[in-house]
Structure formats: C-alpha cells, structure tokens
PDB file of C-alpha atoms and ligand atoms in Angstrom:
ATOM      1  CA  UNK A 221    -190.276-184.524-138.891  1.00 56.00           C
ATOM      2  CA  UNK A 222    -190.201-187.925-141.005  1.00 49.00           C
ATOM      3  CA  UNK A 223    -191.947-186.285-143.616  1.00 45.00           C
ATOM      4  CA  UNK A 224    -190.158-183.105-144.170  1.00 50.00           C
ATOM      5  CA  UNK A 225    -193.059-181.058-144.197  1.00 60.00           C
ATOM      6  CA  UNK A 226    -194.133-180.524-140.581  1.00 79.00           C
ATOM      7  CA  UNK A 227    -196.143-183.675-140.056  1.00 91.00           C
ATOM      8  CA  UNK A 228    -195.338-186.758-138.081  1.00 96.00           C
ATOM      9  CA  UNK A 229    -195.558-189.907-139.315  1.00 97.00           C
ATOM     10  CA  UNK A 230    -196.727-192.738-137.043  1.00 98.00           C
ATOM     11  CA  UNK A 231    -197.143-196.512-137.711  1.00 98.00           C
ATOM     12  CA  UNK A 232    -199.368-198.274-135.629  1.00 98.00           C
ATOM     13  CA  UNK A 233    -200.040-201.912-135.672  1.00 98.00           C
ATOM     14  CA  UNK A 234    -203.916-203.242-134.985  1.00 98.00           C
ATOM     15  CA  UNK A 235    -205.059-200.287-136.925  1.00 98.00           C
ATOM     16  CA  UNK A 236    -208.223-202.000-138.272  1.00 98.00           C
ATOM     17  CA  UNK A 237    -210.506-202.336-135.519  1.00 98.00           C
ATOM     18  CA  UNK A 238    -211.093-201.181-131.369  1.00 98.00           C
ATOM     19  CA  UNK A 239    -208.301-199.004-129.877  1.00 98.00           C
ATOM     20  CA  UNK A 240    -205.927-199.595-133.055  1.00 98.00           C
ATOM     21  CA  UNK A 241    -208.305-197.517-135.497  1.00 98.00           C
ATOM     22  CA  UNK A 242    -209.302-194.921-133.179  1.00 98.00           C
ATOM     23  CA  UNK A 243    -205.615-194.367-132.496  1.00 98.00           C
ATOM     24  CA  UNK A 244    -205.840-193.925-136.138  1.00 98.00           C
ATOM     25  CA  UNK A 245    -208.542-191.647-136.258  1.00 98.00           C
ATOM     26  CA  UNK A 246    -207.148-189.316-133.430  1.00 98.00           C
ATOM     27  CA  UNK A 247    -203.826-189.251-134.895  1.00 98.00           C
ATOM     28  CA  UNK A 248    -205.131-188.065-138.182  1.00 98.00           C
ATOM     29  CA  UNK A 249    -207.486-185.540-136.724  1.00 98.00           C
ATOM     30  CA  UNK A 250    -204.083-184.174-135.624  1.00 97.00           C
ATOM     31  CA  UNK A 251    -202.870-184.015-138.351  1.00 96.00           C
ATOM     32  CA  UNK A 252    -200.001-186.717-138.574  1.00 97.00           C
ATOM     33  CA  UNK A 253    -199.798-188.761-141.057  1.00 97.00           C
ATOM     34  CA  UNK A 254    -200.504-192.874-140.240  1.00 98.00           C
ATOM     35  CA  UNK A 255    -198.708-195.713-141.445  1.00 98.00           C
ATOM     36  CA  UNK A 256    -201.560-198.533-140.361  1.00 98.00           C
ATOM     37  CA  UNK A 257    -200.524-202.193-140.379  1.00 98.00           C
ATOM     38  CA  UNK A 258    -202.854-205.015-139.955  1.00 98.00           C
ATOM     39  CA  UNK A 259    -203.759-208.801-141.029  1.00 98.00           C
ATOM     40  CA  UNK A 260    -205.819-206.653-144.009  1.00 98.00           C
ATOM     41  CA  UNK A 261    -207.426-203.352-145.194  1.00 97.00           C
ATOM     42  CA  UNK A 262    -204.722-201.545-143.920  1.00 98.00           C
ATOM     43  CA  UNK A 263    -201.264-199.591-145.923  1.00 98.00           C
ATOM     44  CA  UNK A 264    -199.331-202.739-144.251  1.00 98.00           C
ATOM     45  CA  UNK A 265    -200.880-206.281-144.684  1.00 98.00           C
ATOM     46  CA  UNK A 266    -198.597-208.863-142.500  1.00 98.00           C
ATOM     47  CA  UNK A 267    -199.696-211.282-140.457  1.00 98.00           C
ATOM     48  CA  UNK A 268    -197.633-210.647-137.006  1.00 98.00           C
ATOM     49  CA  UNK A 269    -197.772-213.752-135.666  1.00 98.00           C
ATOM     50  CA  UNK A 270    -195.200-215.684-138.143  1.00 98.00           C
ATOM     51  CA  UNK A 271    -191.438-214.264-138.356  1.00 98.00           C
ATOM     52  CA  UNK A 272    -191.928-213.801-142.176  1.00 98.00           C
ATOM     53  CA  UNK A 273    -195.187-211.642-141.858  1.00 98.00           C
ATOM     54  CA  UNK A 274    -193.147-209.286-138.953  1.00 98.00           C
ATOM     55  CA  UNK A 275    -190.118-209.001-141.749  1.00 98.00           C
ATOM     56  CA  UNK A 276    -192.394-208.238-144.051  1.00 98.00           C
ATOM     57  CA  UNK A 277    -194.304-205.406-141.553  1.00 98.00           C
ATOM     58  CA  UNK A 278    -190.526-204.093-141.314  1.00 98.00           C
ATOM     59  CA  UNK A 279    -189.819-203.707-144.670  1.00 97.00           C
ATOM     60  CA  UNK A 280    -193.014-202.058-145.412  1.00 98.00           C
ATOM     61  CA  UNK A 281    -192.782-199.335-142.780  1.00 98.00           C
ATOM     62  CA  UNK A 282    -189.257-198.424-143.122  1.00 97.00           C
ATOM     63  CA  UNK A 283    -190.611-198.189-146.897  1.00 96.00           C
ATOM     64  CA  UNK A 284    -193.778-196.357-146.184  1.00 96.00           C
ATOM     65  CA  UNK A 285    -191.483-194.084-144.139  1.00 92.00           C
ATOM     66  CA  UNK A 286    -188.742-193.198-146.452  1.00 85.00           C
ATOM     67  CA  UNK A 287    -186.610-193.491-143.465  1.00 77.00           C
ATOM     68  CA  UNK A 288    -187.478-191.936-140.470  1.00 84.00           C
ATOM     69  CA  UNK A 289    -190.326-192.562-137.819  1.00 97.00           C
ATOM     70  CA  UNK A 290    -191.802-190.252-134.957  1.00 98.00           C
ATOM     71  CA  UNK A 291    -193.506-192.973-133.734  1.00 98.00           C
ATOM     72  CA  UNK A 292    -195.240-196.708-133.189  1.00 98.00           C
ATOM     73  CA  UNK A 293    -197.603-198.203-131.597  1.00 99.00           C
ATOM     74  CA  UNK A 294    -197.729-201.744-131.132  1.00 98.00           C
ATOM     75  CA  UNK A 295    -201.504-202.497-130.434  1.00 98.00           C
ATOM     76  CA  UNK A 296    -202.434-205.388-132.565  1.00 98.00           C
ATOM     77  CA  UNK A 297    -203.421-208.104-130.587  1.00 98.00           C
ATOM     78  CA  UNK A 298    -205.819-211.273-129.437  1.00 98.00           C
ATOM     79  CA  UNK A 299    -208.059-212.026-126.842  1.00 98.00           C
ATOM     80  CA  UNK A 300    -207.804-214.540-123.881  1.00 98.00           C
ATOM     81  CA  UNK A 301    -210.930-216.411-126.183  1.00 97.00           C
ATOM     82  CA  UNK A 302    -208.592-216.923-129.476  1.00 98.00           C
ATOM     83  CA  UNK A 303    -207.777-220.431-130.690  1.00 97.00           C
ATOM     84  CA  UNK A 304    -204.982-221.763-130.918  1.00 98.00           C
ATOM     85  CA  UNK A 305    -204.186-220.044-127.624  1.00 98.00           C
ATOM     86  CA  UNK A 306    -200.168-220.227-129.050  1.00 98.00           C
ATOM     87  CA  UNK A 307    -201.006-217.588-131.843  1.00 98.00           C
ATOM     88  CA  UNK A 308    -202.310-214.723-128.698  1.00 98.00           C
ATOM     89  CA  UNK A 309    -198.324-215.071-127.167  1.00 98.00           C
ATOM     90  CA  UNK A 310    -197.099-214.736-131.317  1.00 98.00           C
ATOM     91  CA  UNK A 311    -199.212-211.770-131.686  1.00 98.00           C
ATOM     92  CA  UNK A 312    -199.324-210.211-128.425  1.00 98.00           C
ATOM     93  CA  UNK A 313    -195.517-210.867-127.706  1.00 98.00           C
ATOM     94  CA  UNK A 314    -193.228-211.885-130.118  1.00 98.00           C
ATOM     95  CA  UNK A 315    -195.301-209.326-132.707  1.00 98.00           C
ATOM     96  CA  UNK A 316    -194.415-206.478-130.797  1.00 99.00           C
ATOM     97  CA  UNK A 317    -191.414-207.006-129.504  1.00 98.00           C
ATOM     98  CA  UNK A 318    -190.292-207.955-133.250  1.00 98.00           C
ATOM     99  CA  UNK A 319    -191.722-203.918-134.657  1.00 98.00           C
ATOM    100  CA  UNK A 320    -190.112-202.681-131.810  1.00 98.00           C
ATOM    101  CA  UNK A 321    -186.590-204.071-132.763  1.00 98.00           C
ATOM    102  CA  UNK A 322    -186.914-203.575-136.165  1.00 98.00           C
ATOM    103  CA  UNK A 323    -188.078-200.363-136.010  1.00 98.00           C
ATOM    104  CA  UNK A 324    -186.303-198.675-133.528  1.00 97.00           C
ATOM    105  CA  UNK A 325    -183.382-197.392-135.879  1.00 96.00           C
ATOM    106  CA  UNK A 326    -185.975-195.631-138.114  1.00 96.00           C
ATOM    107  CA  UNK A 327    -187.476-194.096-134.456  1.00 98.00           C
ATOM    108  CA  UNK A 328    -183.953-192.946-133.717  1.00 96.00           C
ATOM    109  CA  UNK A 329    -184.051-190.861-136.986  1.00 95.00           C
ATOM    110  CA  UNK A 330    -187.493-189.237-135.928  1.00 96.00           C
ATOM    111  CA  UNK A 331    -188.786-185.846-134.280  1.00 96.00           C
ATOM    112  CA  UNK A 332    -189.273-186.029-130.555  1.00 97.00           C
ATOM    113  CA  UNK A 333    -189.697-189.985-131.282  1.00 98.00           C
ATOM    114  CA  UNK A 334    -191.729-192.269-129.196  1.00 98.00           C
ATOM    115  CA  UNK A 335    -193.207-195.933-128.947  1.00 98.00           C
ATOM    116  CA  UNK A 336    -195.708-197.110-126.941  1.00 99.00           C
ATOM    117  CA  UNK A 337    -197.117-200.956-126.461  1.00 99.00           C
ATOM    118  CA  UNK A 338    -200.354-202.409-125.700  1.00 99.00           C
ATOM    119  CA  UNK A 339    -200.444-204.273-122.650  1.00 98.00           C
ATOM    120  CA  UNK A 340    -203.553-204.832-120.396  1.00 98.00           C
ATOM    121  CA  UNK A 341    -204.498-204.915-116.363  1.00 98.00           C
ATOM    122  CA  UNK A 342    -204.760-208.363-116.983  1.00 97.00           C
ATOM    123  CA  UNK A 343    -201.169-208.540-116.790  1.00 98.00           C
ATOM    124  CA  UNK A 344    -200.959-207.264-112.762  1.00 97.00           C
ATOM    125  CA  UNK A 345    -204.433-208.295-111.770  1.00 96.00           C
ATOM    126  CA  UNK A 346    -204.520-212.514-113.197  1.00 95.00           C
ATOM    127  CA  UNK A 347    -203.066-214.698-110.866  1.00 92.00           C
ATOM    128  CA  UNK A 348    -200.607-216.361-112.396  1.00 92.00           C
ATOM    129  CA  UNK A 349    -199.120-214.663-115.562  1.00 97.00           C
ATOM    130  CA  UNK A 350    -195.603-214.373-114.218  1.00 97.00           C
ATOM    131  CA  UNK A 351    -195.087-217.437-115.093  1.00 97.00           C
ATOM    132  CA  UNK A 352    -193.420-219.859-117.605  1.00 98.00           C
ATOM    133  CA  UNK A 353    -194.933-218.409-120.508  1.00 98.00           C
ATOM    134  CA  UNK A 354    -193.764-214.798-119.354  1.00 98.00           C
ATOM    135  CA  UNK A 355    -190.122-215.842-118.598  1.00 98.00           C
ATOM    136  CA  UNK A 356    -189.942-217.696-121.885  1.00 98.00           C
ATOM    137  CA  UNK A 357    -190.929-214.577-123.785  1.00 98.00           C
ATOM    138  CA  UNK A 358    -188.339-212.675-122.011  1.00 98.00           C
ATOM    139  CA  UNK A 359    -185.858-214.907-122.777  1.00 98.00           C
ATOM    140  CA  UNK A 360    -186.432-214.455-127.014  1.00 98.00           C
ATOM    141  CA  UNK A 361    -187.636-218.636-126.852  1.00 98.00           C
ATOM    142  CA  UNK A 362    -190.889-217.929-128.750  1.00 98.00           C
ATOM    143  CA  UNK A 363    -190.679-222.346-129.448  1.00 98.00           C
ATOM    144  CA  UNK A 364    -191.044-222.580-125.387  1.00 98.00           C
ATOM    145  CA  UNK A 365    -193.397-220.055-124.915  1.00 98.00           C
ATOM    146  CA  UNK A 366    -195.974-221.406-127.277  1.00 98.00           C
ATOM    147  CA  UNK A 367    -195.546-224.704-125.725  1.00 98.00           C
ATOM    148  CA  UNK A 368    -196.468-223.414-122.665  1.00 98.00           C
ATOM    149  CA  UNK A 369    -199.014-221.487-123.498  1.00 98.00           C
ATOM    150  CA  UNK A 370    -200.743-224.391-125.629  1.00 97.00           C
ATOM    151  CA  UNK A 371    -204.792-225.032-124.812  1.00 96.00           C
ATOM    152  CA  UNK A 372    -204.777-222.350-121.943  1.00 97.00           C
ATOM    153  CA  UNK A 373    -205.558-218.925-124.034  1.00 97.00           C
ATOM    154  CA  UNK A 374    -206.141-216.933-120.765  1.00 97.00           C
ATOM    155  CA  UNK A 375    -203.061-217.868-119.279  1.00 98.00           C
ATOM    156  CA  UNK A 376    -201.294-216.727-122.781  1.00 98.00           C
ATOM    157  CA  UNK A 377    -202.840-213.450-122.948  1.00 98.00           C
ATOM    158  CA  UNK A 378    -202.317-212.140-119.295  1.00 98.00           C
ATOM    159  CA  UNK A 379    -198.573-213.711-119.348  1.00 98.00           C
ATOM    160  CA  UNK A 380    -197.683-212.303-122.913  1.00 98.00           C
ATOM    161  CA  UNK A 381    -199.050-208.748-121.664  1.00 98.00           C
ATOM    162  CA  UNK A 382    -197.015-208.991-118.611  1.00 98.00           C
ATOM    163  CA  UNK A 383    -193.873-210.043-120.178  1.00 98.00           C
ATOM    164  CA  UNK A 384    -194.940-207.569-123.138  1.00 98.00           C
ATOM    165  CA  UNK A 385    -194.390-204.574-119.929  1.00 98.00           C
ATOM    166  CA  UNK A 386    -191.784-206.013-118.421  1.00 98.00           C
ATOM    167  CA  UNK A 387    -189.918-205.687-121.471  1.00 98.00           C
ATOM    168  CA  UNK A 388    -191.059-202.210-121.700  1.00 98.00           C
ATOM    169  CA  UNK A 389    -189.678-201.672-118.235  1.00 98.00           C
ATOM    170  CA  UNK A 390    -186.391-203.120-119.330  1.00 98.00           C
ATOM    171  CA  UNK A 391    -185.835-202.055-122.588  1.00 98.00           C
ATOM    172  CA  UNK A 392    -187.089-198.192-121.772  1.00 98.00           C
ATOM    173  CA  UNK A 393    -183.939-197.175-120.262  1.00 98.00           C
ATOM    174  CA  UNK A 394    -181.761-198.537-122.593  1.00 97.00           C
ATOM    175  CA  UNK A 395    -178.697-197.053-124.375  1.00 97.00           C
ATOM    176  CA  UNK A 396    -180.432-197.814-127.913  1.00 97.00           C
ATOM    177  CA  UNK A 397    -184.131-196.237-126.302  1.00 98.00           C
ATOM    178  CA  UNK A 398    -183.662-193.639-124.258  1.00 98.00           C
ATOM    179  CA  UNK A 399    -180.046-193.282-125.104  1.00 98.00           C
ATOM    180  CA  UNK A 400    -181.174-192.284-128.476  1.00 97.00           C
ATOM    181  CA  UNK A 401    -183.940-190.262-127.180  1.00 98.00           C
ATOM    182  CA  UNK A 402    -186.587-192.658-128.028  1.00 98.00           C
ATOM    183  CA  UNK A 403    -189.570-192.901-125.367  1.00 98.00           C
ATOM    184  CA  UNK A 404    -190.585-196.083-125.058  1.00 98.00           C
ATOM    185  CA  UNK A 405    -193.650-196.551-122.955  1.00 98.00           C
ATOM    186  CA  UNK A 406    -196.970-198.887-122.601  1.00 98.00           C
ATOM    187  CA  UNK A 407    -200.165-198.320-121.573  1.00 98.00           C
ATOM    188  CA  UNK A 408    -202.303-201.182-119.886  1.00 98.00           C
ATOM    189  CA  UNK A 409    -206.220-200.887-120.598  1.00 98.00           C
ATOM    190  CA  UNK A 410    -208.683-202.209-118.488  1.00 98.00           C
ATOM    191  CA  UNK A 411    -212.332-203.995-120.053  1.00 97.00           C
ATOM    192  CA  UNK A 412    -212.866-201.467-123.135  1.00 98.00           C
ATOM    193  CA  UNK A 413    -215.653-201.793-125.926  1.00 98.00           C
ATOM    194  CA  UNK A 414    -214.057-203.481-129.004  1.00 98.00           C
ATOM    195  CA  UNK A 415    -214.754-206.769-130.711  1.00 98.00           C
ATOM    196  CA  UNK A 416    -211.908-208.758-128.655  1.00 98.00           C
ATOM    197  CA  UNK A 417    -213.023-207.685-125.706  1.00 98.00           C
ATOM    198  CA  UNK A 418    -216.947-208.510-127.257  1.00 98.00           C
ATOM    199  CA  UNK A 419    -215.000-211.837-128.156  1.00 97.00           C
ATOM    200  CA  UNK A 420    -214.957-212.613-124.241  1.00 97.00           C
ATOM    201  CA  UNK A 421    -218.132-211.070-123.128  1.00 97.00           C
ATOM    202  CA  UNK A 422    -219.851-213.706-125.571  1.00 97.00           C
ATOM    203  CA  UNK A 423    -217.683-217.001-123.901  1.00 96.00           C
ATOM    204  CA  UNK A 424    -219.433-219.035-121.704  1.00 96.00           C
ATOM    205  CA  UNK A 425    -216.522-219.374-119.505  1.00 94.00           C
ATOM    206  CA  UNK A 426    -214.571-215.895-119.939  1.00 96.00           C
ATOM    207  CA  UNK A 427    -217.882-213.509-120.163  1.00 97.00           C
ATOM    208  CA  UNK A 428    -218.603-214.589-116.259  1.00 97.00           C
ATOM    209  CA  UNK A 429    -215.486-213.480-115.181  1.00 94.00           C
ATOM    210  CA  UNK A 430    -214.777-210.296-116.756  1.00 95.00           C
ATOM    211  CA  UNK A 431    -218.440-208.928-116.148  1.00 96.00           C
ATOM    212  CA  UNK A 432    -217.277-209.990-112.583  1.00 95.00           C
ATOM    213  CA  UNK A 433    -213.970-207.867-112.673  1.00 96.00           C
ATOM    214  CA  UNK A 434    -214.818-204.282-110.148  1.00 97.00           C
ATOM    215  CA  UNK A 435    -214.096-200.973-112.228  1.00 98.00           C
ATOM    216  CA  UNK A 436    -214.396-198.564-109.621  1.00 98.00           C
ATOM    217  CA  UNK A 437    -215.235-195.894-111.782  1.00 98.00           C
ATOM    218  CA  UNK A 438    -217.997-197.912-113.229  1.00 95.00           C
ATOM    219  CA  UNK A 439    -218.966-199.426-116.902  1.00 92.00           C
ATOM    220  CA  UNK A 440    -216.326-200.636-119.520  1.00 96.00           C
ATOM    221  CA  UNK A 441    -213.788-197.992-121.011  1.00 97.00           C
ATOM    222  CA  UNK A 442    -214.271-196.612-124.520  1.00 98.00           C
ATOM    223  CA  UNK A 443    -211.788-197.094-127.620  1.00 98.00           C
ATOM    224  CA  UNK A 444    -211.456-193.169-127.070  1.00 98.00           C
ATOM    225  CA  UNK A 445    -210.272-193.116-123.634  1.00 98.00           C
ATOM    226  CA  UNK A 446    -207.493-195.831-124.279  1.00 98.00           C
ATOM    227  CA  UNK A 447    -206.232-193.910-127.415  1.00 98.00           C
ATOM    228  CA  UNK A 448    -205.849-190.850-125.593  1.00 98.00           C
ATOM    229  CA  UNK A 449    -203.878-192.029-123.237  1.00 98.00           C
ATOM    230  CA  UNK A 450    -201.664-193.314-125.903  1.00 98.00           C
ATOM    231  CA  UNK A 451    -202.283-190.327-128.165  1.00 98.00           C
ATOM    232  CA  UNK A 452    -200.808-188.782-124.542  1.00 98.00           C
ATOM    233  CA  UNK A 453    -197.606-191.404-124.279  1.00 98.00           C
ATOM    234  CA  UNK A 454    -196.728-190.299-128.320  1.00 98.00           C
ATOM    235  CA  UNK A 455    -196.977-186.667-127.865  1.00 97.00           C
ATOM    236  CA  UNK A 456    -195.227-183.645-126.516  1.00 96.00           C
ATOM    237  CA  UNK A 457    -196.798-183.185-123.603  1.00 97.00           C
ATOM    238  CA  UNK A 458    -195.333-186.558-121.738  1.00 98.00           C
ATOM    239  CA  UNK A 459    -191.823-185.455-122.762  1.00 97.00           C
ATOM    240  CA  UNK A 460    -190.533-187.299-119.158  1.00 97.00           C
ATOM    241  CA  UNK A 461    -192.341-190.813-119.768  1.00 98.00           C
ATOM    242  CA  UNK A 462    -190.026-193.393-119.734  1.00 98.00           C
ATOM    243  CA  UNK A 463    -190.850-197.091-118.679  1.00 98.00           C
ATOM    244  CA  UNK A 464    -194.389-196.002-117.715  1.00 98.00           C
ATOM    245  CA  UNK A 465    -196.888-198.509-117.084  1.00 98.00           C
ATOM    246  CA  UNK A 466    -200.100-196.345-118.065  1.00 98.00           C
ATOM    247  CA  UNK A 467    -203.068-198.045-116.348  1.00 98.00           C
ATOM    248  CA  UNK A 468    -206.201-197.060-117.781  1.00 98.00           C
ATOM    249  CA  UNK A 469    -208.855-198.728-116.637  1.00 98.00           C
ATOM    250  CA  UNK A 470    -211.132-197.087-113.947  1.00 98.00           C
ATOM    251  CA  UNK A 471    -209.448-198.246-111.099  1.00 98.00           C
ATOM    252  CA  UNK A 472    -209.468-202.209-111.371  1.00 98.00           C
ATOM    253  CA  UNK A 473    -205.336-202.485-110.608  1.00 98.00           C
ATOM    254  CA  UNK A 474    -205.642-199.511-107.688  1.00 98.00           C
ATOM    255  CA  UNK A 475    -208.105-201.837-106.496  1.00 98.00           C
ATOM    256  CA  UNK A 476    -207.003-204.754-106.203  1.00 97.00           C
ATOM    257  CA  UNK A 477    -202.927-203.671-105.863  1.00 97.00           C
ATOM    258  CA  UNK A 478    -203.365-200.637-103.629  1.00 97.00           C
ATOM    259  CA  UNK A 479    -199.855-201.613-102.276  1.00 97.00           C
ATOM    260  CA  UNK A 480    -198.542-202.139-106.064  1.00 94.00           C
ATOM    261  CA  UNK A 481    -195.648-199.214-105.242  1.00 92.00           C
TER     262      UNK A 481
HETATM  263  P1  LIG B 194    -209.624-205.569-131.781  1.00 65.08           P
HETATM  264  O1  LIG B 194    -209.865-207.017-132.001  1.00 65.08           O
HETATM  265  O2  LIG B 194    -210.719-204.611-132.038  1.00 65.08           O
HETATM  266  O3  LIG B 194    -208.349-205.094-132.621  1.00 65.08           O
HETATM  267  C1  LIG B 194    -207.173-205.854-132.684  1.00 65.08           C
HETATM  268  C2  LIG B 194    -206.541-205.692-134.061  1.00 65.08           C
HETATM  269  O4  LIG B 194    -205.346-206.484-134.083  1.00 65.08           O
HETATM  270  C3  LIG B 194    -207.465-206.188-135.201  1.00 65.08           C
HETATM  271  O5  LIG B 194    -207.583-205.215-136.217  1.00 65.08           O
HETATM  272  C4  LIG B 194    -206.749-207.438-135.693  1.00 65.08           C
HETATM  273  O6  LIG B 194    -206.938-207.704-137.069  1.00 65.08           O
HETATM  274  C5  LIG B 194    -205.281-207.118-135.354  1.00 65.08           C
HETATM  275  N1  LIG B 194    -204.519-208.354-135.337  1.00 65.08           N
HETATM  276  C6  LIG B 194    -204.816-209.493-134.647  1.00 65.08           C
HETATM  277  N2  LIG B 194    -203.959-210.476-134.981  1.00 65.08           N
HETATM  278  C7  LIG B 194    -203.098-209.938-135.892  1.00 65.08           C
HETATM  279  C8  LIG B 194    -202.002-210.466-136.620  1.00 65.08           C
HETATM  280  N3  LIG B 194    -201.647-211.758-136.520  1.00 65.08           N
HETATM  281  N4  LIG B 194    -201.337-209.641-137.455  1.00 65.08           N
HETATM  282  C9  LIG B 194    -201.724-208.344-137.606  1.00 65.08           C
HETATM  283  N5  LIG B 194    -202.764-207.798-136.955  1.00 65.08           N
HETATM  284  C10 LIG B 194    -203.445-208.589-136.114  1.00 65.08           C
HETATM  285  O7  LIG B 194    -209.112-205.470-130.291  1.00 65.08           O
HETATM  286  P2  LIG B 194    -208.809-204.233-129.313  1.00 65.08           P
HETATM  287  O8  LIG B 194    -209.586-204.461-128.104  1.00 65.08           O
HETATM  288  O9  LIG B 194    -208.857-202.949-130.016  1.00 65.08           O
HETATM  289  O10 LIG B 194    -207.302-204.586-128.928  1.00 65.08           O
HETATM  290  C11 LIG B 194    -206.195-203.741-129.180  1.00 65.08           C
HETATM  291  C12 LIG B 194    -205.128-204.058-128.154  1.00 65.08           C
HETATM  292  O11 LIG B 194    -205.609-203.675-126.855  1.00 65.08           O
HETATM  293  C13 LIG B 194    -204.767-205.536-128.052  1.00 65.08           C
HETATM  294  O12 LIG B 194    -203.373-205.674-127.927  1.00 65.08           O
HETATM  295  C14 LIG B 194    -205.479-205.983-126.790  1.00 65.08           C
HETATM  296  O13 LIG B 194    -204.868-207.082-126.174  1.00 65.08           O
HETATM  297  C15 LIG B 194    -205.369-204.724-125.955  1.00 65.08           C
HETATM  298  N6  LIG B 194    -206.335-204.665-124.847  1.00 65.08           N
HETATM  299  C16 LIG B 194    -207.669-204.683-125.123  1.00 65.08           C
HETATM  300  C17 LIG B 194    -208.561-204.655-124.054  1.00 65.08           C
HETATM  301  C18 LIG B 194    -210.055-204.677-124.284  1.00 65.08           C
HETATM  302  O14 LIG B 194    -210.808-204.887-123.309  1.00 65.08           O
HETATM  303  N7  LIG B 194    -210.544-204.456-125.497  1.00 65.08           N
HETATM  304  C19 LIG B 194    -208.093-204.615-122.731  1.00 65.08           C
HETATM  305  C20 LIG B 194    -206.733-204.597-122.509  1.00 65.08           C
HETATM  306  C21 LIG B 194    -205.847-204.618-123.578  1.00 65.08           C
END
C-alpha cells in the first residue's frame, strides 16, 4: 500500500461537491486514506482547466503521496450550462487526461492500482458529440478543441465525455496501463442529483430536455449510486475491468442503443 501501513491512498479530483465528495465519503468509510483535489476547500487547490493549475495538481499529489498511488479518480467536471462553454472541454478533457498522464507513474508504484474517469451517457446518447471537438481532444490540440467548442456548451460537454471514454478505451490496454497493471476504467452516469446537474434543471433551454430524457428505471440517480459504481471500478472485486464503459444510469443508453454491442 502507498502508505505503508495497510491503507490505500486515493486522489480524486471534484472532491468538493456531487459524486466527487461522496466518492470521498465512501472511500473514507473504508478506510483509505483521500487525497481530494478541487478549485478550493480541498488538500489540492488547482484550477484544472489551465496547464499551470494541472502541474500544479501533479506536484501536489505525487507530494501528498510520498510516492506511490492505489488510485484516481478523475471526476471534476462542468455542466453542458457553464460559460465560457471552452472551459467544460479544459476541465472535462484536457483536466483529466492531464492527472491521468501525470499520475500514472505514481499508480504504477501502487497496490492493486486503478483509475477510473468520469464520463456521462451524454456521450453515446447526444447526437452529435463525435465530432470535431471529440477528434480534436484525441488528437492532444486542446487550441482546436476550444475553438470548436466556443458558444455551444452542450456540444462541449457530450463531445469532451465521449472523447474523455474513448481515450479510456484506448489508453486501457496500453503497455504503460495495463502493462503495468494499472486498471484504467470509466464509468458514464446518467441524470444524478448534484448541483451541475441542478445547474441544467434550472436552464430554460437545457432543464426541458433533460427532464425529457426516459430513465427506465425511473427518477434521477443519487451521488451514492454513481460512487459505488466507481468505489466498484477502484476496488478488488473488479480485478478483470479493463476499458469498461460503466453505464450507470437506469437504463437511458440500453434504451435508446439496444443494438450498442
Ligand atoms: P458538481 O458540480 O457537484 O461537482 C463537480 C466538482 O468539480 C466541483 O466540486 C467543482 O468545484 C469541480 N471543478 C469544476 N471545475 C474545476 C476546475 N477547473 N478545477 C478543479 N475542480 C473543478 O458535479 P457532479 O454532478 O458531482 O459532477 C461530477 C462529474 O460527474 C463531472 O465530471 C460530471 O460531468 C459527471 N456527470 C455528472 C452527471 C450529473 O447528472 N450530475 C451526469 C453525468 C456525468
């Protein structure tokens, strides 16, 4: 274990609020030990949307660490409602991707170590997001993405959640991932109860369309039932997981992509 003394040590990003802090909270009812990084209130303050503030995230952790990581989650994010729509592909994208990289030597030093990122259904289920924005993430050009992604915020959320999988899917099954025995996974949420998703509800044009969005199993999800799944992704019992696309959101992308596989 990181530590030495029997208890993991996790970082996870977006640990101030929604699914980030009751990551947090499960985690610690577990007993590991959390290394939370967020814009503030948190053992890491960075802003994740500038290069500097994901350096300085880096440093922190590997810090905060003393070396050696069981695991990350990458969950900080904005909604499809944040303005400037460029800063949601920074954050949701670039942010993540940049932890992931810089932290993934640290990971290789952990126990039974494992990363998991936070994408959303919004990434199969909107028209659209494999687009432009998507393939400029994917290729590194965050200058291009932005662009693209400039004055159209839902657009930049479901395309830098898609390309935030996709790179998941890619990266997973990797010499420096799984090669080094690092699971690298992502879990994709449905609607859940949070203040981003609260964000939309309260848009004229965005609350509309996501009360409009079928859950088969009925209601919104809970903060709870998105961090177990990635409590699940982190832990012993998904030792096989690799490249998994966890969707957990009552049924919306079985609905709507029954033919997905
Ligand atoms: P939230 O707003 O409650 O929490 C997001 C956290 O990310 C906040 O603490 C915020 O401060 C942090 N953050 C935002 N910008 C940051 C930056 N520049 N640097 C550092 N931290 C930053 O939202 P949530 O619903 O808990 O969202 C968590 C993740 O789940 C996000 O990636 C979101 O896209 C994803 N998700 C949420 C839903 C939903 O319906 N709530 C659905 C699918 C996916």
């Amino acid at each position: 274990m990181a530590s030495g003394t029997g208890r993991r040590t996790i970082a996870v990003t977006g640990s101030a609020s929604g699914i980030g802090a009751e990551v947090r909270r499960q985690l610690e009812g577990g007993n590991a030990r959390v290394i939370g990084v967020d814009l503030r209130g948190q053992e890491v303050e960075a802003d994740l949307a500038t290069p500097a503030g994901r350096s300085t995230a880096i440093a922190a952790v590997r810090d905060a660490c003393r070396g050696a990581l069981d695991g990350l989650v990458c969950c900080a994010g904005l909604g499809p409602q944040f303005k400037p729509a460029e800063s949601i592909v920074s954050v949701n994208y670039f942010g993540a991707v940049a932890l992931f990289d810089g932290l993934r030597e640290i990971l290789a030093g952990g126990s039974d170590p494992a990363a998991v990122a936070v994408s959303s259904n919004s990434a199969s289920i909107s028209p659209g997001a494999d687009g432009p924005i998507a393939a400029a993430c994917l290729e590194g050009d965050e200058a291009a993405a932005t662009a693209a992604a400039s004055g159209n915020g839902v657009a930049a959320y479901s395309s830098s959640k898609l390309a935030l999988a996709r790179w998941v899917r890619r990266n997973a099954v990797a010499a420096p991932w799984a090669g080094a025995g690092i699971r690298l996974n992502a879990v994709a949420p449905g609607a859940t109860l949070t203040p981003l998703l609260q964000g939309g509800l309260d848009d004229e044009k965005l609350g509309p369309a996501i009360r409009g969005l079928p859950i088969p199993l009925g209601g919104v999800g809970s903060p709870e039932q998105i961090a177990s799944a990635i409590v699940f992704l982190l832990g012993p019992e998904s030792t096989f997981c690799c490249g998994t696309i966890l969707f957990a959101d009552g049924g919306s992308d079985a609905l709507i992509r029954p033919n997905a596989i």
